[in-house]
XYZ file of C-alpha atoms in Angstrom:
309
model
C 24.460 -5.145 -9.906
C 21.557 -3.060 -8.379
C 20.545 -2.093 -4.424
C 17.811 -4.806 -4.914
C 20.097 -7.538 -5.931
C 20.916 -8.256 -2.360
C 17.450 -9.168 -1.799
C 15.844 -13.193 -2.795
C 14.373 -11.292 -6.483
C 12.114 -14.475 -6.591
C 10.298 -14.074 -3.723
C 9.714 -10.362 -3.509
C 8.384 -11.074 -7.363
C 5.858 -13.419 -5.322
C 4.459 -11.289 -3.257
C 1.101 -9.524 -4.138
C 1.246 -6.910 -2.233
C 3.415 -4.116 0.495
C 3.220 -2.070 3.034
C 3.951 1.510 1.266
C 5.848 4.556 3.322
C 5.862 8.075 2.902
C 6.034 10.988 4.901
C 2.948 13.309 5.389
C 2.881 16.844 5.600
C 3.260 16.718 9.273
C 6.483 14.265 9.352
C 4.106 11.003 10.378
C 5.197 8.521 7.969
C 1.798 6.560 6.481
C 1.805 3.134 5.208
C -0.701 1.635 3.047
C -0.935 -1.750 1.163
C 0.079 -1.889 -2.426
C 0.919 -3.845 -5.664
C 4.839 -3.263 -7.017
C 6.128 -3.961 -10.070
C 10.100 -4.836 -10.370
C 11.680 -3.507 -13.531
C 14.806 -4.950 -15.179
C 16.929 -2.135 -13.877
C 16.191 -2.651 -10.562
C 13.785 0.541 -9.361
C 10.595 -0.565 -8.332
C 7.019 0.507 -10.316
C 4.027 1.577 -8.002
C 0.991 3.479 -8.993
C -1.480 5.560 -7.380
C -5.237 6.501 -8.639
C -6.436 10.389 -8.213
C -8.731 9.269 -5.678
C -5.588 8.183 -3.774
C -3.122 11.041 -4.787
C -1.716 11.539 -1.142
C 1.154 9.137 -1.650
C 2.070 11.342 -4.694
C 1.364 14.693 -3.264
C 3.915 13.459 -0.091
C 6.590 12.013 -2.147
C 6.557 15.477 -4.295
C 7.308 17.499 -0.555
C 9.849 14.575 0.352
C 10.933 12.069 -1.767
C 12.065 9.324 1.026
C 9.732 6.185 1.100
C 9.951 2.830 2.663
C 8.415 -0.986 1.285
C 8.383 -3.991 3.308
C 7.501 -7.098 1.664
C 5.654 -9.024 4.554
C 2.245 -10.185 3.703
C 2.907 -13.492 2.171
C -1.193 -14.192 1.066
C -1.211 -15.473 -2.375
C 2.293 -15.962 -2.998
C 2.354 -19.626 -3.308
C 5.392 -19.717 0.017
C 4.034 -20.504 3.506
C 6.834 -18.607 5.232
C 8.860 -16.252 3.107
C 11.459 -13.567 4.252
C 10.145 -10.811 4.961
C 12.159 -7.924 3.243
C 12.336 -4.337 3.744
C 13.646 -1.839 0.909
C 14.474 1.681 1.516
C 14.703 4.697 -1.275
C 13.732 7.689 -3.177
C 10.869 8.090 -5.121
C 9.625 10.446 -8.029
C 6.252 10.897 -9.432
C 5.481 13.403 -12.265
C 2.870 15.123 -12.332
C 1.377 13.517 -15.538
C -2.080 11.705 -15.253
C -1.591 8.051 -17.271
C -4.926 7.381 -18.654
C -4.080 4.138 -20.402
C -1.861 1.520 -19.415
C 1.353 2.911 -22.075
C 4.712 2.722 -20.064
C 3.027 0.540 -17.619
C 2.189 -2.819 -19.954
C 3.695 -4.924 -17.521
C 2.402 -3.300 -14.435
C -0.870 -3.932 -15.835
C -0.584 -7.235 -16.480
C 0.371 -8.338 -13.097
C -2.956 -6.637 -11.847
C -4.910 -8.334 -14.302
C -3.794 -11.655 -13.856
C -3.383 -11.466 -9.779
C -6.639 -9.441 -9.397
C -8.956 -10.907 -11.752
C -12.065 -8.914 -10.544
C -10.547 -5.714 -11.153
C -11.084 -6.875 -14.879
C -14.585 -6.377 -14.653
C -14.589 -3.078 -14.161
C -13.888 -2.617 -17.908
C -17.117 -3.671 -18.799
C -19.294 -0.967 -19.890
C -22.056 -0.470 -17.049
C -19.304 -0.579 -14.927
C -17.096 2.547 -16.366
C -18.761 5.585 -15.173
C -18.344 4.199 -11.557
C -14.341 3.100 -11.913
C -13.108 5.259 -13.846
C -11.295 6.981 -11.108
C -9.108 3.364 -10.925
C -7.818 3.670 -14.150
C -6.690 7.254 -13.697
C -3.289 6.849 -12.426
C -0.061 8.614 -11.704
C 3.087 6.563 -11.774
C 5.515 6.068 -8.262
C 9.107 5.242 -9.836
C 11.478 4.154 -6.256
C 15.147 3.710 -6.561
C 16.017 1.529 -3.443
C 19.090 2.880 -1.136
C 18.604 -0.041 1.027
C 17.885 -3.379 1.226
C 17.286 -5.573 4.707
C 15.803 -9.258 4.934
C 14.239 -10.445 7.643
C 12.684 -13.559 8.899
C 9.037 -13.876 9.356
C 8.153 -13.215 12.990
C 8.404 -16.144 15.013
C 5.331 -17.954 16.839
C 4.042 -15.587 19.835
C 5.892 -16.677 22.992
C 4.464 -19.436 25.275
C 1.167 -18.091 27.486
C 3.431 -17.998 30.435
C 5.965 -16.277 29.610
C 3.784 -13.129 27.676
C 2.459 -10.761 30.432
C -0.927 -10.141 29.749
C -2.308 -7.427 27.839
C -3.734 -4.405 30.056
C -7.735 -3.548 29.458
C -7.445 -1.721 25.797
C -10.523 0.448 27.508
C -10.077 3.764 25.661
C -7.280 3.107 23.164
C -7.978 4.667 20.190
C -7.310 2.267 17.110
C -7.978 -0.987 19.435
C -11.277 -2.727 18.270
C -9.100 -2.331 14.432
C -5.854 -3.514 15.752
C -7.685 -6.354 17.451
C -9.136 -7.998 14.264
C -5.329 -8.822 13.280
C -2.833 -10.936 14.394
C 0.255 -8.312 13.401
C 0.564 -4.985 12.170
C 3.331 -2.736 10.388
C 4.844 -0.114 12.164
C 5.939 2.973 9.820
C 8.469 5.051 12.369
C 11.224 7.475 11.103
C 15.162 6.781 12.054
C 17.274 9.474 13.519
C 17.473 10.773 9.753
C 13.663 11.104 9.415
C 13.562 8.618 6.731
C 10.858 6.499 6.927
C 11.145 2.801 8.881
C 8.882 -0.198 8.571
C 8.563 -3.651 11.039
C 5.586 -6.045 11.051
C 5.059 -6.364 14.695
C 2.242 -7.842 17.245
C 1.054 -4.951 19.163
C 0.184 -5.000 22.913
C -2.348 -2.627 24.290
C -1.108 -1.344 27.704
C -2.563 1.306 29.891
C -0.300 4.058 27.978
C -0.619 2.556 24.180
C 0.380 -0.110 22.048
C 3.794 -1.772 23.136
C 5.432 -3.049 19.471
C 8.441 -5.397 19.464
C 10.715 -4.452 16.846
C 13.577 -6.114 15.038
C 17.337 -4.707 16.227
C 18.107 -3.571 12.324
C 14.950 -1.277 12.492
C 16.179 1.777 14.064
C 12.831 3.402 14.846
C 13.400 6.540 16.558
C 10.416 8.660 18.848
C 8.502 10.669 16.975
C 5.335 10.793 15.147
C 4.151 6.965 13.788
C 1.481 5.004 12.976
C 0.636 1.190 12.703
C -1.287 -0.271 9.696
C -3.603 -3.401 9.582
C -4.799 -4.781 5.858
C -5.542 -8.564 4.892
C -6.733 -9.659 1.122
C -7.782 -12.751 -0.015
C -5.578 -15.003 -2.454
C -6.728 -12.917 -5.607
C -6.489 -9.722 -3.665
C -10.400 -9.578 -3.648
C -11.770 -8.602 -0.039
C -9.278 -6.300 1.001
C -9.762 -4.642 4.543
C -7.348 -1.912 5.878
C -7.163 0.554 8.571
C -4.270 3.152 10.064
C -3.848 4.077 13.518
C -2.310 7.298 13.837
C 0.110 8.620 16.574
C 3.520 9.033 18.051
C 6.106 6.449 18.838
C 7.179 7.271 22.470
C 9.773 4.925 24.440
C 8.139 2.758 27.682
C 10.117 1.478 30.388
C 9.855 -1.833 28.379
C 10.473 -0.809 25.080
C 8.324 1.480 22.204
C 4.866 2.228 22.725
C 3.215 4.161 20.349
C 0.607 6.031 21.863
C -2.477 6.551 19.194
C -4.559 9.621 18.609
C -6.700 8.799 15.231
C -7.758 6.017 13.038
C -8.266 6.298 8.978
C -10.286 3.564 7.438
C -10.415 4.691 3.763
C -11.946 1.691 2.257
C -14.531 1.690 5.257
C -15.032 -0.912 8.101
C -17.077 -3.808 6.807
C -20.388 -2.188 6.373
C -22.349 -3.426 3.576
C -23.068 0.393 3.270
C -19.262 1.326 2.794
C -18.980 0.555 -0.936
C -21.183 2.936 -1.623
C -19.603 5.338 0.495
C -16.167 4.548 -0.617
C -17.702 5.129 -4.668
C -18.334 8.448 -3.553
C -15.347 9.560 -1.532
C -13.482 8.990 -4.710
C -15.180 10.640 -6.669
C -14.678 13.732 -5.037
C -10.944 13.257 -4.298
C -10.469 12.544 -8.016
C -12.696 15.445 -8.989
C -11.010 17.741 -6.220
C -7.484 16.614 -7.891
C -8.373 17.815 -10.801
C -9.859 21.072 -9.767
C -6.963 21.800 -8.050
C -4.721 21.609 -11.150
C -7.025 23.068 -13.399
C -7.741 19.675 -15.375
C -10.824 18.771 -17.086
C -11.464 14.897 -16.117
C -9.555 12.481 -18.520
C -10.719 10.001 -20.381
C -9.607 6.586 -20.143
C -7.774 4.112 -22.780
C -10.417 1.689 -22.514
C -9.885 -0.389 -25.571
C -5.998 -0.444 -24.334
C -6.864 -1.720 -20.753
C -9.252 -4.220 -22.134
C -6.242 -5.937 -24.559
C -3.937 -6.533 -21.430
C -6.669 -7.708 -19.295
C -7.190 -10.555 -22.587
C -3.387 -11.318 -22.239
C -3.854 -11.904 -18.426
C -6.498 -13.969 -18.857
C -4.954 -16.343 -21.259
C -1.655 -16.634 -19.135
């Protein structure tokens, strides 16, 4: 028996993708949206391209990370549990640049995200070869929770209504969802995670959170992401802040929003082709690496086995 074996295996297996903790230099703990592999002896598989390293560089300074399974699009179940897994993480400093140690990992990209396959084709290498250019995120889960998928928003008369947004930072974003994650710490500092439907009030966003998420004050942020059912379209955006606590509950008051993938300009693709290729290029300058080159031939097999299944 493993940590994870207290969770329903079969329906985190369904999910495509989760919300991702770690802890940034300055304590806030940052989620992103991610793809997770479950191995056999129950640690979880994530990866990370150089263009992304952050995750890695974070979980080098402090190893304690957070996943919550909550996003059911794609999974084939209309209302799954949600579940939230706490652990440690490693990830070696060793750049994979073919898909060795990772076969299955690989796979489940292939066959769930069928456009990423294209960008084995030849025109398409010197752009994306920063997505094949990976380091591997190994987490050992401490802690399991399941939850149930939040319930239907409370009758109009009985929610108070939401004060003007005006100013809030992170509002127009937050707005184009129906829920967002909350990544908090606990009284440990370990990171915490709760899908939640902020309210914008006059002093930030008021979040609802579930009793077995102990979410202390203290620096926060709440993340927004949708993808289609072949995680194609993906949209995602952080607000930054600190969770502070309101006469009615937590309110985490913003200060900055990070949209790394852009926000829906038909201009942002090429911008986003070009922020990565600095970050990967910076990555490598900083550890004295000349760029890799990438299994090709190795990627291109396991995309053919994804297709066929």
């Amino acid at each position: 028996m493993t940590v994870l074996d207290s969770a329903p295996l079969d329906v985190l297996d369904a999910y495509r993708t989760c919300e991702f903790a770690t802890l940034g230099r300055d304590g806030t703990p940052l989620a992103w949206p991610t793809a997770v592999w479950r191995r056999p002896d129950g640690t979880l598989l994530l990866s990370t391209s150089l263009a992304f390293a952050q995750k890695a560089l974070n979980i080098r300074r402090d190893p304690r990370v957070a996943l919550l399974f909550s996003d059911p699009t794609g999974s084939g179940r209309p209302e799954p549990p949600q579940i939230f897994v706490g652990g440690l993480a490693e990830c070696p400093d060793e750049i994979m640049t073919g898909p060795r140690g990772a076969e299955d990992y690989w796979r489940m990209l292939f066959a769930r995200q069928p456009h990423s396959r294209s960008y084995l084709l030849p025109p398409m290498r010197p752009l994306m070869d920063w997505y094949y250019l990976r380091l591997l995120i190994t987490v050992t889960p401490r802690q399991v929770v399941v939850r149930p998928q939040l319930p239907a928003p409370d009758a109009p008369a009985a929610t108070p209504a939401p004060a003007p947004a005006g100013g809030l930072v992170g509002a127009a974003q937050l707005a184009r969802f129906p829920t967002a994650v909350l990544a908090a710490r606990d009284a440990s500092g370990a990171p915490v995670l709760a899908r939640t439907r902020p309210l914008p009030t006059a002093g930030g966003f008021a979040v609802d959170l579930p009793a077995d998420c102990a979410a202390a004050p203290g620096p926060a942020s709440l993340l927004v992401h949708r993808h289609d059912e072949r995680l194609n379209h993906m949209q995602n955006a952080l607000v930054r802040g600190e969770l502070r606590e309101g006469d009615a509950g937590p309110v985490l008051v913003p200060a900055r929003v990070v949209e790394p993938m852009g926000s829906g300009r038909a201009s942002d693709a090429v911008s986003v082709l070009r922020a990565t290729k600095r970050a990967t290029d910076r990555y490598l300058s900083r550890h004295g690496l000349p760029r890799p080159r990438v299994r090709w031939q190795e990627f291109r097999e396991l995309a053919r086995d994804a297709r066929r299944t």
